[in-house]
Amino acid sequence: MSKGIIKPIVTLIASGLAAVSIAMTAQTSIAASVDLPKIGETAGSTLSIAKEQQIGDDIMRRIHRSEFLMKDPIVTDYIQHLGYKLVAANPDALGRQFHFFIIQENSINAFALPGGYIGIHSGLIESSQSESELASVLGHEVAHVTQRHLARRLEKQNELSLPSILGIVASVLAATQNPEAGMAGVAATQAAGQQSIINHTRENEKEADRIGITMLSEAGFDVRAAADFFETLQQASRYTFKPPEILLTHPLSRNRIAAARERADLYPTVEHQDSLDYELVKARIRSKSLINDRDAYRSFEAKHNNKQLQKAGERYLFAELLKQRGHYNQAIEITTELYEEHPDSQLLLFSLSEAHLGRGSGEKMLPLLESQLSKAPDSTKLILATSEIYLKAKQPEKAESLLLRYVDVNQNNPNYLKLLAKAQAESGHTPEMYETTGQYLLLLGDLRTAKKHFELALHATSEDPYAQTRIQARLEDVKQKIRADIESQSKR
């Protein structure tokens, strides 16, 4: 799939799933060709939370296999923590599962999938002018999930059946394999859109705005940020042929901006101070887009030599560019200076460890990492950095022991599971390695290979007395998913 295809794909996911502003005519054949769970066919039926989760899990397994999913542990950890801060501020969200992820794409967009999966384009993070603006977008998408706008739209338009929604999803997924067929299917679906559905979408947007602003206030962010961000995007699109994708999938008007400002005036004014992590994450994302830009590198190098890089984000960005080019000594020097200025920053400590690992001096970081872990034992960033160094230092048992402490809260983290499987393999704990690898592959949607690993784990001898029961349950789960896939394929 070409890089240019990802923009319409993610835009259509947002439009088709978060808005579902269209009915389906020619989608049935496409839906049959894509492995999706069978939800039901009764027109006017509503999606249960369990069925929403089933659809979302299926889509997310596919996204996990995409080259466009950002797998950077620093960036993903940041967006998860920011998202969870907003979830904690919404009582309706506490009983739901949420997972926040980033698509590496320069366009500006965000979307909510069934099952509480919320995606953000990296371009949106770069374009935001404050952490409150970024939080406002996440809060808006969380509100779409908690208010169950997908199911509510089914109630409002009883001729919009569940196969229609699956058809929309199928078209989006088909586009990742066959862009012409997928986009043709979506075009046919969009042609059948109805004004009543679009109006309902606008009502959903208003509701998400209202709840999102409340979340912003409860979480301690600037409630004016939502209107500020959309107004900036609207003004920026005046002189371009096509507005940002987020304006296409989230209908916007001057009245909506005015309503957001009026609602914000009802809350106390909060001057939220952007976190250091926000500044550094923006810099880290930008460094990835500049990795092959020689002119940008020379510009940063000249500014650094002339002591013109003053902000922490600018200095960190240059250190990342140096690291990407293998200039580890200078990257370590700059990152060390930043860490000395911000000794509580786990992000900078992780980055410093990365540079030392690249240079081959990772073991020098162990005393500092272990000291910081004693203060924050559940920090995923510190656990991953320390475990990587343990493995490099031929101490896999230490890495395995450390990773196992918090594996339960990281069971949906591919980076974490992959590293744990490596540590178990190098420790000689083969049965455990099979089980962890099965979990990792299941997360990525490779069901049949995951099944093989669970079977190997089940027939191996483990010292864990609960292993057999646990693995058997996981094996039955993956078998059920495989059966659902076979059933779907048989209807082609």
Coordinates of C-alpha atoms in Angstrom, one line a residue:
M1 CA 0.0 0.0 0.0
S2 CA 1.4 3.3 -1.0
K3 CA 2.0 6.1 1.5
G4 CA -0.6 8.3 -0.2
I5 CA -3.4 5.7 0.4
I6 CA -3.4 6.0 4.2
K7 CA -5.0 9.5 4.3
P8 CA -8.3 8.4 2.6
I9 CA -8.3 5.1 4.5
V10 CA -8.1 6.6 7.9
T11 CA -10.4 9.5 6.9
L12 CA -13.0 6.9 5.8
I13 CA -12.6 4.9 9.0
A14 CA -13.4 8.1 10.9
S15 CA -16.3 9.0 8.6
G16 CA -17.7 5.5 8.3
L17 CA -17.4 4.4 11.9
A18 CA -17.4 7.5 14.1
A19 CA -20.1 9.1 12.0
V20 CA -21.7 6.3 10.0
S21 CA -23.4 9.0 7.9
I22 CA -24.3 6.7 5.0
A23 CA -26.4 3.7 4.0
M24 CA -25.1 0.8 2.1
T25 CA -26.2 -0.6 -1.3
A26 CA -23.3 -2.3 -3.1
Q27 CA -21.3 -3.3 0.0
T28 CA -22.5 -6.8 0.7
S29 CA -20.0 -8.4 -1.8
I30 CA -17.1 -6.4 -0.4
A31 CA -18.1 -7.3 3.2
A32 CA -18.1 -11.0 2.3
S33 CA -14.5 -10.7 1.0
V34 CA -13.1 -9.3 4.2
D35 CA -12.8 -11.3 7.4
L36 CA -15.2 -9.5 9.7
P37 CA -17.2 -10.9 12.6
K38 CA -20.8 -11.7 11.8
I39 CA -22.9 -9.3 13.9
G40 CA -26.4 -9.9 12.6
E41 CA -28.7 -8.7 9.8
T42 CA -31.9 -7.2 11.4
A43 CA -32.5 -3.7 10.2
G44 CA -32.8 -1.3 13.1
S45 CA -31.0 -3.5 15.5
T46 CA -28.5 -1.8 17.8
L47 CA -25.0 -2.9 18.5
S48 CA -24.3 -4.3 22.0
I49 CA -21.1 -3.2 23.7
A50 CA -19.8 -6.7 23.2
K51 CA -20.5 -6.7 19.5
E52 CA -18.9 -3.2 19.2
Q53 CA -15.9 -4.6 20.9
Q54 CA -15.8 -7.6 18.5
I55 CA -15.7 -5.3 15.5
G56 CA -13.1 -3.0 17.0
D57 CA -10.8 -5.9 18.0
D58 CA -10.9 -7.2 14.5
I59 CA -10.1 -3.9 12.9
M60 CA -7.4 -3.2 15.5
R61 CA -5.6 -6.5 14.8
R62 CA -5.4 -5.4 11.2
I63 CA -4.1 -2.0 12.1
H64 CA -1.4 -3.7 14.3
R65 CA 0.0 -5.3 11.1
S66 CA 0.1 -2.0 9.3
E67 CA 3.4 -0.3 8.6
F68 CA 1.7 3.0 9.4
L69 CA 1.0 2.2 13.0
M70 CA 3.5 4.1 15.1
K71 CA 5.2 1.6 17.4
D72 CA 7.6 4.0 19.1
P73 CA 7.3 3.2 22.8
I74 CA 7.8 6.8 24.0
V75 CA 5.2 8.3 21.7
T76 CA 2.6 5.5 22.3
D77 CA 3.1 5.6 26.1
Y78 CA 2.6 9.4 26.1
I79 CA -0.7 9.3 24.1
Q80 CA -2.0 6.4 26.3
H81 CA -1.3 8.4 29.5
L82 CA -2.9 11.5 28.1
G83 CA -5.9 9.6 26.9
Y84 CA -6.3 7.8 30.3
K85 CA -6.2 11.1 32.1
L86 CA -9.3 12.2 30.1
V87 CA -11.0 8.9 30.6
A88 CA -10.5 9.2 34.4
A89 CA -12.4 12.6 34.2
N90 CA -15.5 11.0 32.6
P91 CA -17.6 8.8 34.8
D92 CA -19.3 7.3 31.8
A93 CA -15.9 6.1 30.4
L94 CA -14.7 4.3 33.5
G95 CA -16.6 1.1 32.7
R96 CA -15.3 0.9 29.1
Q97 CA -12.0 -0.3 27.6
F98 CA -10.0 2.3 25.8
H99 CA -6.8 2.0 23.7
F100 CA -5.1 5.1 22.1
F101 CA -2.8 4.7 19.2
I102 CA -1.0 6.9 16.6
I103 CA -1.0 6.6 12.8
Q104 CA 2.3 7.8 11.4
E105 CA 0.9 10.2 8.8
N106 CA 1.4 13.9 8.3
S107 CA -2.2 14.8 7.7
I108 CA -4.4 16.1 10.5
N109 CA -7.1 13.7 11.7
A110 CA -8.4 11.6 14.6
F111 CA -11.1 8.9 14.8
A112 CA -12.9 6.5 17.1
L113 CA -13.4 2.9 16.3
P114 CA -15.9 0.5 17.9
G115 CA -14.6 -1.0 21.1
G116 CA -13.0 2.2 22.5
Y117 CA -10.0 2.3 20.0
I118 CA -9.0 5.9 19.4
G119 CA -6.5 6.8 16.7
I120 CA -4.6 10.1 16.2
H121 CA -2.6 11.0 13.2
S122 CA 1.0 12.1 14.0
G123 CA 0.3 15.2 11.9
L124 CA -2.4 16.3 14.4
I125 CA 0.0 16.1 17.3
E126 CA 2.6 18.2 15.4
S127 CA 0.0 20.8 14.4
S128 CA -1.4 21.3 17.9
Q129 CA -0.3 24.4 19.6
S130 CA -0.7 23.2 23.1
E131 CA -1.3 20.1 25.2
S132 CA -4.8 21.3 25.9
E133 CA -5.6 21.4 22.1
L134 CA -4.4 17.8 21.8
A135 CA -6.4 16.8 24.8
S136 CA -9.5 18.4 23.4
V137 CA -9.3 16.2 20.3
L138 CA -8.9 13.0 22.4
G139 CA -11.7 14.0 24.8
H140 CA -14.0 14.6 21.8
E141 CA -13.3 11.1 20.5
V142 CA -13.7 9.6 24.0
A143 CA -17.2 11.2 24.1
H144 CA -18.1 9.6 20.8
V145 CA -17.3 6.2 22.4
T146 CA -19.1 6.8 25.7
Q147 CA -22.2 8.2 24.1
R148 CA -22.3 5.1 21.7
H149 CA -23.0 7.3 18.7
L150 CA -22.7 4.3 16.4
A151 CA -25.5 2.3 18.1
R152 CA -27.6 5.4 18.6
R153 CA -27.5 6.2 14.9
L154 CA -28.9 2.7 14.2
E155 CA -31.8 3.5 16.5
K156 CA -32.5 6.8 14.7
Q157 CA -32.4 5.4 11.2
N158 CA -34.0 1.9 11.3
E159 CA -33.2 1.1 7.6
L160 CA -29.5 1.4 8.3
S161 CA -28.7 -2.2 9.0
L162 CA -25.7 -3.8 10.6
P163 CA -24.5 -5.2 7.3
S164 CA -24.4 -1.6 6.1
I165 CA -21.9 -0.8 8.9
L166 CA -19.9 -3.9 8.1
G167 CA -19.9 -2.9 4.4
I168 CA -18.4 0.4 5.3
V169 CA -15.7 -1.2 7.5
A170 CA -15.1 -3.8 4.7
S171 CA -14.5 -1.1 2.1
V172 CA -12.0 0.6 4.3
L173 CA -10.1 -2.6 5.0
A174 CA -10.4 -3.7 1.3
A175 CA -8.7 -0.4 0.3
T176 CA -5.6 -1.4 2.3
Q177 CA -5.3 -4.4 -0.1
N178 CA -6.9 -3.2 -3.3
P179 CA -7.3 0.6 -3.3
E180 CA -9.4 0.8 -6.4
A181 CA -12.0 -1.8 -5.2
G182 CA -12.1 -0.4 -1.7
M183 CA -12.5 3.2 -2.7
A184 CA -15.2 2.3 -5.3
G185 CA -17.1 0.5 -2.6
V186 CA -17.0 3.5 -0.3
A187 CA -17.9 5.9 -3.1
A188 CA -21.0 3.8 -3.8
T189 CA -21.9 3.9 -0.1
Q190 CA -21.4 7.6 0.2
A191 CA -23.6 8.2 -2.8
A192 CA -26.5 6.6 -0.8
G193 CA -26.1 9.1 2.1
Q194 CA -29.2 10.8 3.5
Q195 CA -29.6 14.3 4.9
S196 CA -31.3 13.0 8.0
I197 CA -28.3 10.9 8.9
I198 CA -26.0 13.9 8.3
N199 CA -28.1 16.1 10.6
H200 CA -27.9 13.4 13.3
T201 CA -24.1 13.5 12.8
R202 CA -24.1 17.2 13.6
E203 CA -26.0 16.5 16.8
N204 CA -23.5 13.9 17.7
E205 CA -20.7 16.4 17.2
K206 CA -22.4 18.9 19.4
E207 CA -22.8 16.3 22.1
A208 CA -19.2 15.2 21.8
D209 CA -18.1 18.9 22.1
R210 CA -20.2 19.4 25.2
I211 CA -18.9 16.3 27.0
G212 CA -15.4 16.8 25.7
I213 CA -15.2 20.3 27.2
T214 CA -16.5 19.0 30.5
M215 CA -13.7 16.3 30.5
L216 CA -11.1 19.0 29.7
S217 CA -12.2 21.0 32.7
E218 CA -12.3 18.0 35.0
A219 CA -8.8 16.9 33.9
G220 CA -7.3 20.3 34.4
F221 CA -6.8 21.4 30.8
D222 CA -7.8 24.8 29.2
V223 CA -11.4 24.5 28.1
R224 CA -10.9 27.1 25.4
A225 CA -8.5 24.8 23.5
A226 CA -11.2 23.0 21.6
A227 CA -12.6 26.1 19.8
D228 CA -9.0 27.4 19.4
F229 CA -7.9 24.3 17.6
F230 CA -10.8 24.0 15.2
E231 CA -10.7 27.8 14.4
T232 CA -7.0 27.5 13.6
L233 CA -7.7 24.6 11.3
Q234 CA -10.6 26.4 9.6
Q235 CA -8.6 29.5 9.0
A236 CA -5.6 27.5 7.7
S237 CA -7.9 25.8 5.1
R238 CA -9.2 29.0 3.6
Y239 CA -6.4 29.2 1.1
T240 CA -6.1 25.5 0.2
F241 CA -8.1 23.3 -2.2
K242 CA -8.8 20.7 0.5
P243 CA -9.4 21.3 4.2
P244 CA -7.7 19.1 6.8
E245 CA -9.2 15.6 7.0
I246 CA -10.5 16.2 10.5
L247 CA -12.8 18.9 9.2
L248 CA -14.2 16.5 6.6
T249 CA -15.0 13.8 9.2
H250 CA -16.1 16.2 11.9
P251 CA -18.6 18.8 10.4
L252 CA -17.7 22.2 11.5
S253 CA -19.4 25.6 11.3
R254 CA -19.0 29.1 12.8
N255 CA -22.0 28.4 15.0
R256 CA -20.3 25.3 16.4
I257 CA -17.1 27.2 17.2
A258 CA -19.2 30.0 18.9
A259 CA -21.1 27.4 20.9
A260 CA -17.9 25.8 22.1
R261 CA -16.6 29.2 23.2
E262 CA -19.9 30.0 25.0
R263 CA -19.7 26.7 26.8
A264 CA -16.0 27.2 27.7
D265 CA -17.0 30.5 29.3
L266 CA -19.1 28.6 31.9
Y267 CA -16.0 27.0 33.3
P268 CA -13.2 28.7 35.4
T269 CA -10.3 29.9 33.3
V270 CA -7.3 27.5 33.6
E271 CA -3.8 28.4 32.3
H272 CA -2.6 24.9 31.7
Q273 CA 1.2 24.5 31.5
D274 CA 2.2 22.2 28.8
S275 CA 4.1 19.2 30.1
L276 CA 7.7 18.6 29.1
D277 CA 6.7 15.2 27.6
Y278 CA 4.3 17.0 25.2
E279 CA 7.1 19.2 23.9
L280 CA 9.5 16.3 23.6
V281 CA 7.0 13.9 22.0
K282 CA 6.3 16.5 19.3
A283 CA 10.0 16.8 18.7
R284 CA 10.5 13.1 18.5
I285 CA 7.6 12.7 16.0
R286 CA 9.1 15.5 13.9
S287 CA 12.5 13.9 14.0
K288 CA 11.1 10.8 12.3
S289 CA 9.7 12.9 9.4
L290 CA 13.1 14.6 9.0
I291 CA 15.2 11.5 9.1
N292 CA 16.2 11.8 5.4
D293 CA 16.1 15.6 5.2
R294 CA 19.8 16.6 4.9
D295 CA 19.0 20.3 4.7
A296 CA 17.0 20.2 7.9
Y297 CA 19.8 18.3 9.6
R298 CA 22.4 20.9 8.5
S299 CA 20.2 23.7 9.6
F300 CA 19.8 22.2 13.1
E301 CA 23.6 21.5 13.2
A302 CA 24.4 25.1 12.3
K303 CA 22.0 26.4 15.0
H304 CA 23.4 24.1 17.6
N305 CA 27.0 25.2 16.8
N306 CA 25.9 28.8 17.1
K307 CA 24.1 28.1 20.4
Q308 CA 20.8 29.0 18.8
L309 CA 18.9 26.0 20.0
Q310 CA 17.5 27.2 23.3
K311 CA 14.2 25.3 23.8
A312 CA 14.3 21.8 25.2
G313 CA 12.2 20.4 22.3
E314 CA 14.7 21.9 19.7
R315 CA 17.7 20.4 21.5
Y316 CA 16.0 17.1 21.9
L317 CA 15.0 17.0 18.2
F318 CA 18.7 17.6 17.2
A319 CA 19.8 14.9 19.6
E320 CA 17.4 12.5 18.0
L321 CA 18.6 13.4 14.5
L322 CA 22.2 12.7 15.7
K323 CA 21.1 9.4 17.1
Q324 CA 19.4 8.4 13.9
R325 CA 22.7 9.1 12.0
G326 CA 24.8 7.1 14.4
H327 CA 26.4 10.1 16.0
Y328 CA 25.9 8.7 19.5
N329 CA 28.6 10.6 21.4
Q330 CA 27.1 14.0 20.6
A331 CA 23.5 12.7 21.1
I332 CA 24.5 11.5 24.5
E333 CA 26.1 14.8 25.4
I334 CA 23.0 16.8 24.5
T335 CA 20.5 14.4 26.0
T336 CA 22.6 14.2 29.2
E337 CA 22.5 18.0 29.5
L338 CA 18.7 17.9 29.1
Y339 CA 18.4 15.1 31.7
E340 CA 20.5 17.0 34.2
E341 CA 18.1 20.0 33.7
H342 CA 15.0 17.7 34.1
P343 CA 16.1 14.8 36.3
D344 CA 12.5 13.6 36.8
S345 CA 12.0 13.0 33.1
Q346 CA 11.6 9.3 32.3
L347 CA 11.3 10.1 28.7
L348 CA 14.8 11.7 28.6
L349 CA 16.2 8.8 30.6
F350 CA 14.7 6.4 28.1
S351 CA 16.2 8.4 25.2
L352 CA 19.6 8.5 26.9
S353 CA 19.5 4.8 27.4
E354 CA 18.7 4.3 23.7
A355 CA 21.8 6.4 22.8
H356 CA 24.0 4.4 25.1
L357 CA 22.7 1.1 23.7
G358 CA 23.5 2.4 20.2
R359 CA 27.0 3.2 21.3
G360 CA 27.5 -0.1 23.1
S361 CA 27.7 1.5 26.6
G362 CA 24.3 0.6 27.9
E363 CA 25.5 -1.0 31.1
K364 CA 26.6 2.4 32.3
M365 CA 22.9 3.4 32.5
L366 CA 21.9 0.5 34.8
P367 CA 22.6 2.1 38.2
L368 CA 20.6 5.2 37.2
L369 CA 17.8 3.2 35.6
E370 CA 17.5 0.9 38.6
S371 CA 17.5 3.9 41.0
Q372 CA 14.6 5.5 39.1
L373 CA 12.7 2.2 38.8
S374 CA 12.8 2.0 42.6
K375 CA 10.8 5.3 42.7
A376 CA 8.5 4.4 39.7
P377 CA 8.4 0.6 39.6
D378 CA 5.4 0.5 37.2
S379 CA 6.9 2.8 34.6
T380 CA 6.7 1.0 31.2
K381 CA 9.3 3.3 29.7
L382 CA 11.9 2.5 32.4
I383 CA 11.0 -1.3 32.4
L384 CA 11.6 -1.5 28.7
A385 CA 14.8 0.5 28.8
T386 CA 16.3 -1.5 31.7
S387 CA 15.3 -4.8 30.2
E388 CA 16.9 -4.0 26.9
I389 CA 20.1 -3.3 28.6
Y390 CA 19.9 -6.5 30.7
L391 CA 19.5 -8.5 27.5
K392 CA 22.4 -6.7 25.9
A393 CA 24.5 -7.4 29.0
K394 CA 23.6 -11.2 28.8
Q395 CA 21.4 -11.0 31.8
P396 CA 18.1 -12.4 30.4
E397 CA 16.8 -13.7 33.8
K398 CA 16.8 -10.2 35.2
A399 CA 15.0 -8.9 32.1
E400 CA 12.4 -11.6 32.3
S401 CA 11.8 -11.1 36.0
L402 CA 11.4 -7.3 35.6
L403 CA 9.1 -7.6 32.6
L404 CA 6.9 -10.2 34.3
R405 CA 6.1 -7.8 37.2
Y406 CA 3.8 -5.7 35.1
V407 CA 3.0 -7.9 32.1
D408 CA -0.7 -7.9 33.0
V409 CA -1.1 -4.2 32.6
N410 CA 0.9 -4.4 29.3
Q411 CA -0.9 -7.3 27.7
N412 CA -1.9 -5.1 24.8
N413 CA 1.5 -3.7 24.3
P414 CA 3.3 -5.5 21.4
N415 CA 6.7 -4.0 22.3
Y416 CA 6.4 -5.3 25.8
L417 CA 5.4 -8.8 24.8
K418 CA 8.0 -9.1 22.1
L419 CA 10.8 -8.2 24.5
L420 CA 9.4 -10.5 27.2
A421 CA 9.4 -13.4 24.7
K422 CA 13.0 -12.7 23.8
A423 CA 14.0 -12.6 27.5
Q424 CA 12.2 -15.9 28.1
A425 CA 13.9 -17.6 25.1
E426 CA 17.3 -16.4 26.2
S427 CA 16.6 -17.6 29.8
G428 CA 15.8 -21.1 28.6
H429 CA 12.1 -20.8 29.6
T430 CA 10.8 -22.2 26.4
P431 CA 7.2 -23.0 27.4
E432 CA 6.7 -19.5 28.7
M433 CA 8.2 -18.1 25.5
Y434 CA 5.7 -20.0 23.5
E435 CA 2.8 -18.6 25.5
T436 CA 4.0 -15.0 25.3
T437 CA 4.8 -15.3 21.6
G438 CA 1.2 -16.6 21.1
Q439 CA -0.1 -13.5 22.9
Y440 CA 2.0 -11.3 20.8
L441 CA 0.9 -12.9 17.5
L442 CA -2.7 -12.9 18.6
L443 CA -2.4 -9.1 19.2
L444 CA -1.1 -8.7 15.7
G445 CA -3.9 -10.8 14.2
D446 CA -1.8 -13.8 13.1
L447 CA -4.4 -16.3 14.5
R448 CA -3.1 -19.5 13.1
T449 CA 0.5 -19.0 14.1
A450 CA -0.7 -17.8 17.6
K451 CA -2.7 -21.1 17.8
K452 CA 0.5 -23.2 17.1
H453 CA 2.4 -21.4 19.8
F454 CA -0.4 -21.9 22.4
E455 CA -0.5 -25.6 21.5
L456 CA 3.3 -25.8 21.9
A457 CA 3.0 -24.1 25.3
L458 CA 0.2 -26.4 26.3
H459 CA 2.2 -29.5 25.7
A460 CA 5.4 -28.2 27.3
T461 CA 6.3 -28.6 30.9
S462 CA 6.0 -25.4 32.9
E463 CA 6.8 -24.7 36.5
D464 CA 3.7 -22.5 36.7
P465 CA 0.9 -24.5 38.3
Y466 CA -1.8 -22.3 36.6
A467 CA -0.2 -22.4 33.2
Q468 CA -2.3 -25.3 31.7
T469 CA -5.6 -23.7 32.7
R470 CA -4.6 -20.3 31.4
I471 CA -3.1 -21.5 28.1
Q472 CA -6.1 -23.7 27.5
A473 CA -8.4 -20.7 27.8
R474 CA -6.2 -18.7 25.4
L475 CA -6.2 -21.6 23.0
E476 CA -10.0 -21.8 23.0
D477 CA -10.2 -18.1 22.4
V478 CA -8.0 -18.1 19.4
K479 CA -9.8 -21.2 18.0
Q480 CA -13.1 -19.3 18.3
K481 CA -11.6 -16.4 16.4
I482 CA -10.3 -18.7 13.7
R483 CA -13.8 -20.4 13.4
A484 CA -15.4 -17.0 12.9
D485 CA -12.9 -16.2 10.2
I486 CA -13.6 -19.5 8.4
E487 CA -17.3 -18.9 8.6
S488 CA -16.9 -15.4 7.1
Q489 CA -14.7 -16.8 4.3
S490 CA -17.1 -19.6 3.5
K491 CA -19.7 -17.0 2.5
R492 CA -17.7 -15.5 -0.3

